[in-house]
XYZ file of C-alpha atoms in Angstrom:
550
model
C 0.000 0.000 0.000
C 1.283 3.510 -0.828
C 1.503 6.020 1.989
C -1.382 8.482 2.367
C -0.785 12.038 1.264
C -0.638 15.438 2.921
C -1.188 18.063 0.229
C -0.078 21.657 0.872
C -1.144 24.456 -1.481
C 0.383 27.956 -1.520
C 1.367 30.363 -4.299
C 4.387 31.772 -2.446
C 7.545 29.739 -3.267
C 9.132 30.608 0.085
C 6.074 29.410 1.985
C 5.967 26.253 -0.149
C 9.580 25.493 0.758
C 8.976 26.125 4.459
C 5.817 23.995 4.525
C 7.542 21.127 2.724
C 10.475 21.283 5.165
C 8.331 21.248 8.282
C 5.876 18.609 7.058
C 8.623 16.299 5.806
C 10.534 16.561 9.077
C 7.599 15.449 11.208
C 5.402 13.337 8.887
C 7.712 12.080 6.142
C 8.015 8.589 7.588
C 4.266 7.880 7.454
C 2.921 10.223 4.764
C 3.826 11.431 1.312
C 4.197 15.210 1.205
C 2.811 16.757 -1.981
C 2.912 20.457 -2.927
C 1.047 22.664 -5.395
C 1.395 26.401 -6.119
C -2.190 27.119 -7.213
C -5.670 25.855 -6.576
C -6.124 24.771 -10.203
C -2.914 22.728 -10.290
C -3.782 21.242 -6.907
C -7.185 20.068 -8.209
C -5.475 18.437 -11.193
C -3.119 16.680 -8.799
C -5.986 15.468 -6.594
C -7.750 14.039 -9.656
C -4.581 12.258 -10.742
C -4.023 10.871 -7.248
C -7.614 9.686 -7.081
C -7.364 7.883 -10.416
C -4.373 5.985 -9.029
C -6.129 5.003 -5.824
C -3.998 7.242 -3.592
C -5.523 8.598 -0.371
C -5.342 12.270 0.598
C -5.310 12.466 4.385
C -5.106 16.224 4.842
C -5.222 19.479 2.875
C -3.139 22.410 4.192
C -4.179 25.347 2.004
C -3.411 29.057 1.900
C -6.486 31.271 1.793
C -5.003 34.086 -0.298
C -4.131 32.716 -3.736
C -4.729 34.397 -7.118
C -7.334 32.785 -9.345
C -8.764 30.506 -6.674
C -8.900 31.133 -2.955
C -8.223 28.437 -0.402
C -11.895 28.099 0.508
C -12.872 27.878 -3.166
C -10.297 25.133 -3.658
C -11.536 23.184 -0.636
C -15.100 23.511 -1.876
C -14.151 21.620 -5.023
C -11.585 19.295 -3.480
C -14.077 17.960 -0.950
C -15.958 16.179 -3.762
C -12.746 14.464 -4.889
C -11.396 13.524 -1.449
C -14.334 13.747 0.937
C -12.576 12.035 3.865
C -9.515 14.301 3.879
C -9.075 16.743 6.770
C -9.107 20.445 5.781
C -6.849 23.105 7.267
C -6.671 26.721 6.104
C -3.584 28.946 6.417
C -4.728 32.515 7.049
C -3.541 36.001 7.831
C -5.181 37.967 10.626
C -7.460 39.738 8.132
C -8.767 36.385 6.811
C -10.370 35.265 10.061
C -13.935 35.945 8.860
C -13.335 33.913 5.690
C -11.957 31.047 7.759
C -14.954 31.035 10.091
C -17.308 31.035 7.090
C -15.365 28.117 5.607
C -16.123 26.030 8.689
C -19.766 26.025 7.624
C -19.288 26.237 3.839
C -16.661 23.534 3.236
C -16.507 21.676 6.554
C -13.189 23.257 7.522
C -11.542 21.335 10.359
C -9.100 24.030 11.520
C -7.448 27.282 10.512
C -3.907 28.360 11.355
C -2.477 31.847 11.484
C 0.751 32.590 9.615
C 3.501 32.253 10.625
C 3.270 28.917 12.398
C 6.699 29.049 14.051
C 7.657 27.175 16.056
C 5.926 24.205 14.328
C 6.387 22.022 17.417
C 3.945 24.314 19.258
C 1.700 25.781 16.584
C 1.588 23.335 13.652
C 2.290 19.739 14.657
C -0.162 19.438 17.593
C -3.057 20.572 15.376
C -2.175 18.308 12.468
C -1.385 15.378 14.768
C -4.865 15.459 16.216
C -6.541 15.756 12.814
C -4.466 12.955 11.318
C -5.218 10.705 14.276
C -8.932 11.303 13.707
C -8.530 10.604 9.995
C -6.617 7.382 10.641
C -9.211 6.197 13.170
C -12.027 6.573 10.626
C -9.943 5.402 7.700
C -11.093 2.594 5.457
C -8.000 1.871 3.352
C -8.636 2.046 -0.369
C -7.662 -0.763 -2.696
C -4.282 0.248 -4.097
C -4.261 -2.037 -7.138
C -6.030 -2.063 -10.489
C -9.666 -0.990 -10.449
C -12.137 -1.734 -13.225
C -15.118 0.594 -13.474
C -17.937 -0.836 -15.578
C -21.358 -2.405 -15.407
C -22.233 -5.939 -14.438
C -24.156 -6.637 -17.636
C -21.648 -5.141 -20.083
C -19.875 -7.613 -22.413
C -16.925 -5.209 -22.672
C -16.623 -5.052 -18.867
C -16.804 -8.850 -18.721
C -13.992 -9.162 -21.285
C -11.714 -6.924 -19.210
C -12.458 -8.819 -15.987
C -12.041 -12.171 -17.714
C -8.666 -11.209 -19.185
C -7.313 -9.933 -15.873
C -8.629 -12.945 -13.953
C -7.241 -15.524 -16.375
C -3.854 -13.808 -16.313
C -3.826 -13.825 -12.486
C -3.851 -10.009 -12.271
C -5.587 -8.842 -9.045
C -8.220 -6.152 -9.550
C -11.240 -4.569 -7.898
C -14.460 -4.289 -9.899
C -16.643 -1.251 -9.224
C -20.161 -1.281 -10.683
C -21.062 2.217 -11.817
C -24.738 1.465 -11.147
C -24.137 0.770 -7.447
C -20.767 2.149 -6.295
C -20.359 5.844 -5.506
C -16.600 5.361 -5.786
C -17.066 4.276 -9.413
C -18.798 7.547 -10.274
C -16.076 9.551 -8.555
C -13.340 7.717 -10.430
C -15.029 8.322 -13.774
C -15.072 12.035 -13.031
C -11.322 11.989 -12.427
C -10.755 10.232 -15.764
C -12.313 13.081 -17.722
C -14.180 10.786 -20.146
C -17.175 8.865 -18.788
C -16.719 5.746 -20.961
C -17.104 2.151 -19.814
C -15.210 0.128 -18.961
C -12.364 2.281 -17.661
C -9.387 0.638 -15.979
C -7.529 2.617 -13.303
C -3.907 1.825 -12.472
C -2.008 2.802 -9.314
C 1.018 4.103 -11.233
C -0.259 5.198 -14.647
C -3.124 7.094 -16.323
C -6.429 5.218 -16.730
C -7.181 3.158 -19.855
C -10.588 3.809 -21.431
C -12.219 0.803 -23.122
C -8.830 -0.897 -23.533
C -8.286 -3.855 -25.835
C -6.463 -6.926 -24.536
C -3.119 -5.915 -25.997
C -3.285 -2.550 -24.232
C -4.267 -4.236 -20.970
C -1.431 -6.738 -21.264
C 1.128 -3.993 -21.816
C -0.204 -1.849 -18.975
C -0.097 -4.670 -16.421
C 3.430 -5.630 -17.388
C 2.871 -8.762 -19.460
C 5.379 -9.491 -22.221
C 3.769 -8.809 -25.630
C 6.684 -8.492 -28.067
C 9.550 -10.830 -28.906
C 13.075 -9.741 -28.058
C 14.614 -11.447 -31.103
C 13.588 -12.467 -34.639
C 14.915 -16.040 -34.381
C 14.640 -18.808 -31.744
C 15.674 -22.415 -31.401
C 12.075 -23.353 -30.578
C 8.786 -21.487 -30.862
C 5.863 -22.925 -28.906
C 2.371 -21.923 -30.015
C 0.083 -21.982 -26.988
C 0.718 -21.640 -23.248
C -1.586 -24.309 -21.891
C -0.161 -27.223 -19.880
C 1.514 -28.782 -22.954
C 3.023 -25.515 -24.169
C 4.224 -24.491 -20.713
C 5.818 -27.903 -20.146
C 7.627 -27.651 -23.485
C 8.761 -24.141 -22.541
C 10.087 -25.257 -19.150
C 11.970 -28.274 -20.477
C 13.238 -26.497 -23.578
C 14.573 -23.510 -21.650
C 16.046 -25.706 -18.913
C 18.009 -27.629 -21.536
C 19.600 -24.552 -23.035
C 17.280 -23.874 -25.970
C 16.170 -20.357 -26.738
C 12.386 -20.564 -26.458
C 9.561 -18.181 -27.338
C 6.026 -19.169 -26.336
C 3.115 -17.432 -28.061
C -0.234 -17.171 -26.255
C -3.222 -15.284 -27.643
C -5.207 -14.968 -24.393
C -3.863 -16.221 -21.069
C -1.452 -18.839 -19.800
C -3.103 -22.075 -18.728
C -5.450 -22.496 -21.672
C -8.644 -24.434 -20.943
C -7.061 -25.965 -17.844
C -6.313 -22.499 -16.490
C -10.057 -21.928 -16.079
C -10.537 -24.952 -13.811
C -11.447 -23.926 -10.288
C -9.935 -27.092 -8.797
C -7.911 -29.919 -10.329
C -8.160 -32.748 -7.816
C -6.246 -35.537 -9.564
C -2.989 -33.874 -10.646
C 0.005 -35.730 -9.283
C 1.701 -34.154 -6.276
C -1.194 -31.948 -5.086
C -3.174 -34.038 -2.590
C -5.507 -31.137 -1.786
C -5.937 -30.192 -5.415
C -4.829 -27.021 -7.174
C -6.679 -24.456 -9.250
C -5.884 -24.324 -12.939
C -4.917 -20.667 -12.569
C -2.402 -21.383 -9.823
C -0.876 -24.256 -11.776
C -0.529 -22.045 -14.851
C 0.973 -19.186 -12.844
C 3.602 -21.439 -11.298
C 4.482 -23.050 -14.611
C 4.755 -19.697 -16.407
C 6.980 -18.293 -13.671
C 9.158 -21.409 -13.863
C 9.493 -21.150 -17.652
C 10.412 -17.467 -17.495
C 12.904 -18.017 -14.691
C 14.647 -20.586 -16.865
C 14.810 -18.139 -19.767
C 11.738 -18.751 -21.932
C 9.883 -15.729 -23.316
C 6.083 -15.835 -23.045
C 4.322 -13.454 -25.405
C 0.754 -12.719 -24.303
C -2.047 -11.412 -26.598
C 0.012 -12.485 -29.608
C -2.050 -14.486 -32.092
C -0.544 -16.681 -34.800
C -2.031 -15.954 -38.188
C -0.062 -18.438 -40.316
C 2.939 -20.757 -40.451
C 5.226 -21.446 -43.401
C 8.416 -23.338 -44.167
C 11.421 -21.549 -45.646
C 14.240 -24.057 -46.085
C 15.504 -25.051 -42.622
C 13.486 -22.290 -40.932
C 9.884 -22.436 -39.734
C 8.308 -18.977 -39.912
C 5.431 -17.837 -37.716
C 3.446 -14.772 -38.783
C 1.476 -12.949 -36.080
C -1.763 -11.046 -36.571
C 0.041 -7.708 -36.186
C 2.344 -8.572 -39.111
C 5.364 -9.561 -37.003
C 7.274 -12.597 -38.255
C 9.367 -14.861 -36.026
C 11.534 -17.736 -37.231
C 12.846 -20.869 -35.553
C 14.611 -24.166 -36.100
C 11.740 -26.180 -34.571
C 8.087 -25.396 -33.963
C 5.744 -26.965 -31.388
C 1.986 -26.640 -31.931
C 0.329 -26.685 -28.499
C -2.550 -24.365 -29.349
C -5.165 -26.512 -27.651
C -8.871 -26.125 -28.137
C -11.213 -23.237 -28.867
C -14.479 -23.187 -26.932
C -17.332 -24.361 -29.126
C -20.214 -21.904 -29.321
C -23.770 -23.183 -29.524
C -25.844 -22.154 -32.533
C -28.599 -20.500 -30.502
C -29.128 -16.845 -31.583
C -30.372 -15.744 -28.181
C -27.120 -16.985 -26.621
C -25.059 -14.704 -28.819
C -27.328 -11.732 -28.116
C -26.806 -11.990 -24.361
C -23.208 -13.209 -24.363
C -21.326 -11.262 -21.703
C -24.617 -10.074 -20.215
C -25.549 -13.188 -18.276
C -24.535 -15.830 -20.831
C -20.899 -16.916 -20.678
C -18.626 -19.514 -22.224
C -16.361 -20.740 -19.443
C -15.998 -18.999 -16.095
C -13.466 -17.702 -13.590
C -13.651 -17.534 -9.809
C -13.947 -13.741 -10.073
C -17.096 -14.145 -12.180
C -18.521 -16.693 -9.768
C -18.314 -14.264 -6.855
C -20.464 -11.820 -8.828
C -23.454 -14.135 -8.484
C -23.440 -14.525 -4.733
C -26.916 -15.440 -3.477
C -28.390 -15.859 -6.982
C -29.514 -18.709 -9.231
C -27.112 -19.856 -11.927
C -27.233 -22.575 -14.579
C -24.349 -24.592 -16.021
C -24.524 -26.517 -19.315
C -22.251 -29.534 -19.800
C -21.616 -33.073 -18.671
C -17.818 -33.320 -18.488
C -15.296 -32.376 -15.811
C -15.121 -28.686 -16.705
C -18.859 -28.278 -16.145
C -18.687 -30.275 -12.919
C -15.794 -28.214 -11.580
C -17.638 -25.009 -12.461
C -20.767 -26.235 -10.665
C -18.771 -26.921 -7.520
C -17.149 -23.483 -7.738
C -20.475 -21.683 -8.168
C -22.041 -23.635 -5.313
C -19.744 -21.737 -2.905
C -21.356 -18.424 -3.894
C -24.713 -18.928 -5.611
C -27.999 -19.664 -3.898
C -28.605 -22.522 -6.335
C -26.751 -24.179 -9.205
C -28.570 -26.207 -11.858
C -26.321 -28.461 -13.938
C -28.001 -29.165 -17.274
C -26.725 -32.333 -18.978
C -27.813 -33.531 -22.406
C -26.770 -37.134 -21.654
C -28.585 -39.643 -19.505
C -26.052 -39.667 -16.658
C -23.022 -37.810 -15.331
C -21.039 -41.062 -15.394
C -20.795 -40.917 -19.193
C -18.121 -38.170 -19.233
C -17.353 -37.006 -15.703
C -14.805 -38.304 -13.170
C -16.315 -40.211 -10.255
C -14.711 -38.031 -7.558
C -16.447 -35.013 -9.068
C -19.792 -36.797 -9.356
C -19.582 -37.700 -5.668
C -18.850 -34.075 -4.714
C -21.790 -32.783 -6.770
C -24.227 -35.273 -5.271
C -23.106 -34.312 -1.778
C -23.661 -30.588 -2.407
C -27.149 -29.527 -1.375
C -27.521 -26.446 -3.572
C -26.621 -28.238 -6.836
C -29.485 -29.707 -8.878
C -28.606 -32.045 -11.779
C -30.985 -32.169 -14.751
C -30.009 -35.005 -17.114
C -31.557 -35.652 -20.564
C -32.227 -31.921 -20.704
C -31.219 -28.980 -22.909
C -31.389 -25.201 -22.607
C -33.258 -24.319 -25.791
C -33.640 -20.574 -25.257
C -32.707 -17.683 -23.003
C -34.956 -14.724 -22.228
C -34.055 -11.146 -21.429
C -33.700 -7.715 -23.017
C -30.320 -6.274 -22.028
C -29.417 -9.103 -19.639
C -30.364 -12.701 -18.890
C -33.591 -13.138 -16.943
C -34.736 -16.708 -17.678
C -33.605 -19.949 -19.292
C -35.951 -22.357 -21.070
C -35.313 -26.045 -20.361
C -36.536 -28.906 -22.530
C -36.296 -32.595 -21.609
C -36.256 -35.617 -23.914
C -40.045 -35.926 -23.660
C -40.426 -32.444 -25.179
C -41.619 -30.803 -21.958
C -40.402 -27.205 -21.592
C -40.014 -25.095 -18.481
C -38.922 -21.456 -18.022
C -36.725 -20.865 -14.962
C -35.477 -17.594 -13.503
C -31.713 -17.292 -13.902
C -29.070 -14.695 -13.159
C -26.411 -16.374 -15.299
C -25.827 -19.261 -17.689
C -22.338 -20.760 -18.055
C -21.664 -23.027 -21.009
C -19.131 -25.882 -21.061
C -20.029 -27.931 -24.120
C -16.679 -29.009 -25.467
C -14.277 -27.388 -27.852
C -12.777 -27.626 -31.325
C -9.036 -27.776 -32.116
C -7.381 -24.440 -32.734
C -5.488 -25.336 -35.908
C -6.780 -23.009 -38.613
C -3.373 -21.286 -38.817
C -1.637 -24.534 -39.916
C -4.345 -25.779 -42.282
C -2.663 -26.716 -45.551
C 0.769 -26.788 -43.900
C 0.573 -29.978 -41.814
C -1.827 -32.884 -42.132
C -5.026 -32.659 -40.059
C -7.783 -35.194 -39.609
C -11.372 -34.536 -40.680
C -12.112 -32.754 -37.380
C -9.062 -30.499 -37.534
C -6.769 -32.323 -35.082
C -3.058 -32.564 -35.944
C -1.803 -35.951 -37.136
C 1.581 -36.980 -35.744
C 3.991 -39.922 -35.757
C 2.322 -43.315 -36.378
C -0.982 -41.674 -37.362
C 0.766 -40.276 -40.447
C 1.928 -43.657 -41.703
C 0.053 -45.337 -44.552
C 0.854 -49.006 -45.164
C 4.070 -48.523 -43.256
C 5.123 -45.575 -45.397
C 5.594 -41.901 -44.410
C 3.058 -39.326 -45.650
C 3.327 -38.073 -49.257
C 5.996 -35.415 -49.600
C 7.931 -36.515 -46.514
C 11.519 -35.522 -47.447
C 13.591 -37.568 -44.988
C 14.715 -41.186 -44.972
C 13.566 -41.701 -41.386
C 9.926 -41.923 -40.309
C 8.294 -39.026 -38.425
C 9.067 -38.979 -34.718
C 6.262 -39.881 -32.309
C 5.032 -36.278 -31.926
C 6.237 -34.889 -35.235
C 3.793 -33.676 -37.873
C 3.898 -34.232 -41.632
C 6.507 -31.450 -41.824
C 9.917 -32.261 -40.303
C 10.742 -29.968 -37.404
C 7.105 -29.128 -36.652
C 5.730 -31.001 -33.631
C 2.404 -31.100 -31.791
C 1.507 -31.678 -28.144
C -1.576 -31.619 -25.960
C -5.261 -31.549 -26.845
C -4.580 -30.375 -30.393
C -3.195 -33.814 -31.343
C -5.319 -36.537 -32.904
C -6.349 -39.164 -30.317
C -4.603 -37.346 -27.462
C -5.612 -38.236 -23.902
C -7.210 -34.997 -22.707
C -5.858 -34.712 -19.185
C -3.579 -32.059 -17.722
C -0.961 -34.629 -16.740
C -0.985 -36.098 -20.245
C -0.548 -32.656 -21.821
C 2.378 -31.894 -19.518
C 3.980 -35.214 -20.440
C 3.566 -34.612 -24.150
C 5.005 -31.107 -23.916
C 8.104 -32.314 -22.108
C 8.593 -35.332 -24.406
C 8.332 -33.036 -27.421
C 11.598 -31.389 -26.400
C 13.348 -34.771 -26.581
C 12.289 -35.105 -30.222
C 13.259 -31.484 -30.897
C 16.791 -32.305 -29.736
C 16.862 -35.367 -31.998
C 15.654 -33.291 -34.921
C 18.193 -30.525 -34.312
C 20.961 -33.102 -33.908
C 20.217 -34.660 -37.283
C 19.363 -31.498 -39.212
C-alpha cells in the first residue's frame, strides 16, 4: 500500500519550501508530502491521485491565492477527497473567511501565519486531525480498479482477461458504487469500462493488448529467431517451454489470451500428481509460467498466430500484427477453442448473463443468486462446484442420460453431496430470455416438456474444437481439424506423401519435419492435464533429436 498524502497548497515559493520542510521533518516517515502552487494545479493533482487510488489524508491550504482562494479550492476538493481533513492557512485579516469556511466547506481548523515554532503551533493541530482521519480510515484498494457495469460484455472481457492472467483487480459497478462515479469524473471521459492503475493514467475501453502492456505482461519478442517457438501456453506448451529452456534452448512461447489455456479456467484440479488437496488451474498455470520465465523462456501474451510457413531449414510464424518470427523447430500446443452453440439468443446476451467458461472472479459476482451450467464433463462439474460456494442454487443441465458418461467419479460424488446443486439429465437449454441481460432460461427434456426458470447467469461448457486453422494446408489434419503426428501419419508402413527424410516421423512430429504437436490439439490425445504436460516435455526430446540430425 502507498503512503497516504498530505497536500499543501500555496502560491508563495518561500512558503511552499517552508511547509515542505516542516511537514517532511515530522510526517515524512508515514505520509507522502505533496505540494502545489495554485488551486487549479492542486485540483489536477488530486484528480490524478484519485485515479491511481492514492488517499489524501489532509489538505493544508493558503487562503489568499490568485485565481482561486483556499476556501474555493476546498469547496471543489471535498468532492474528490471527501474524507480528507481540511486546514486553512490565514492572515489575521482572513479570520472571517476562515470562520465562514467552517460552515461552507466543513473546515476542520485554521492556522495563522507564521506557524513558528511548528512544534507548538503546527504539529499538535495536524497530529490530532491525522489521528482522527486514521481512526475513521477505510484503506482504499491500491491495485487495479475496473469501473464498468455488471451486464456489459466489454466489462466482462476486461475482468475475464485480468482474472485468467492472475492479475488482481477490484471491480466497481457504476450502477451501485459511488466510488465508481467519482473515479469516472477523475478520468475526464465517462466511458465504460475504464481501468484505473495505481502508477499510470487510466485506460478507457482498452483492448487486450493494451491491458497486457499496462499490467506488465510481455507482448513483443526480443529477437527475430529462436531455437524453438511454442504456439500456446496451456499445460503442454508451458511444459515444453520449461523443459526447452532448462536444456539450453532459446524458447519463445506465443499465447493469444492467457497462460493455462482451458485448464487455467478450472477452479480445482483434484487428480494432478503431487497436489493431494488439489490445485486451481490458474495457480498451476501461474507457477508453470513463472518457472518457464525463470529458466529463460519468453512468453508473449495477446500475440495471435495468423499463419505458419516453411522456408528451407526455418519455420516462420506470422502474427496477426504482421510480425514474423523464425525458428529451427516449432511446437503446436494451441489446444482447443471453446465451441459456441448455434442459438441466436445466446449470442445476443453473451457477456450479459450468458458466458462460455468462467473464472472464480465471475462466480463471486453471483453470490446469493440462481445460476445454470450446461455440460456433462469435468469442466462443467468443476464449475458447478465453484459456483455452489457463492450462488444460492446451481442447476447443472446435462444432455446425456447420466453424469457417469463423461465425468470423473470423484467429481460426481462431490456434486451429489452438495445440497444447492441440482442435476438435470436428458435436458437442454433451448432458449434464453431477457432484453439487455439474462432473466430466464428455457429447459426442454427428452419428452419435449419445456419449463422457463429464472436465472441470473448461464455458463456453457459444451466441449471445444481444435485451434489449428493457422496450420491448415501446412501440416496434415484429420477430418475434425486435429493434428496428425507420428504413427498416425503412416500409410501401409510408409511416411506421408511429400515426406523428405529417410527416417519416419518422430512420435510427436507432424507431416513437416521440425514441426511437432503436443496436448489436446493432437489426434487421439488423452485430454488430461498430466498427459498434456507429459507430451510437452517429451516433445523437447524429439526437438533435440531433430536438431541433432538437421
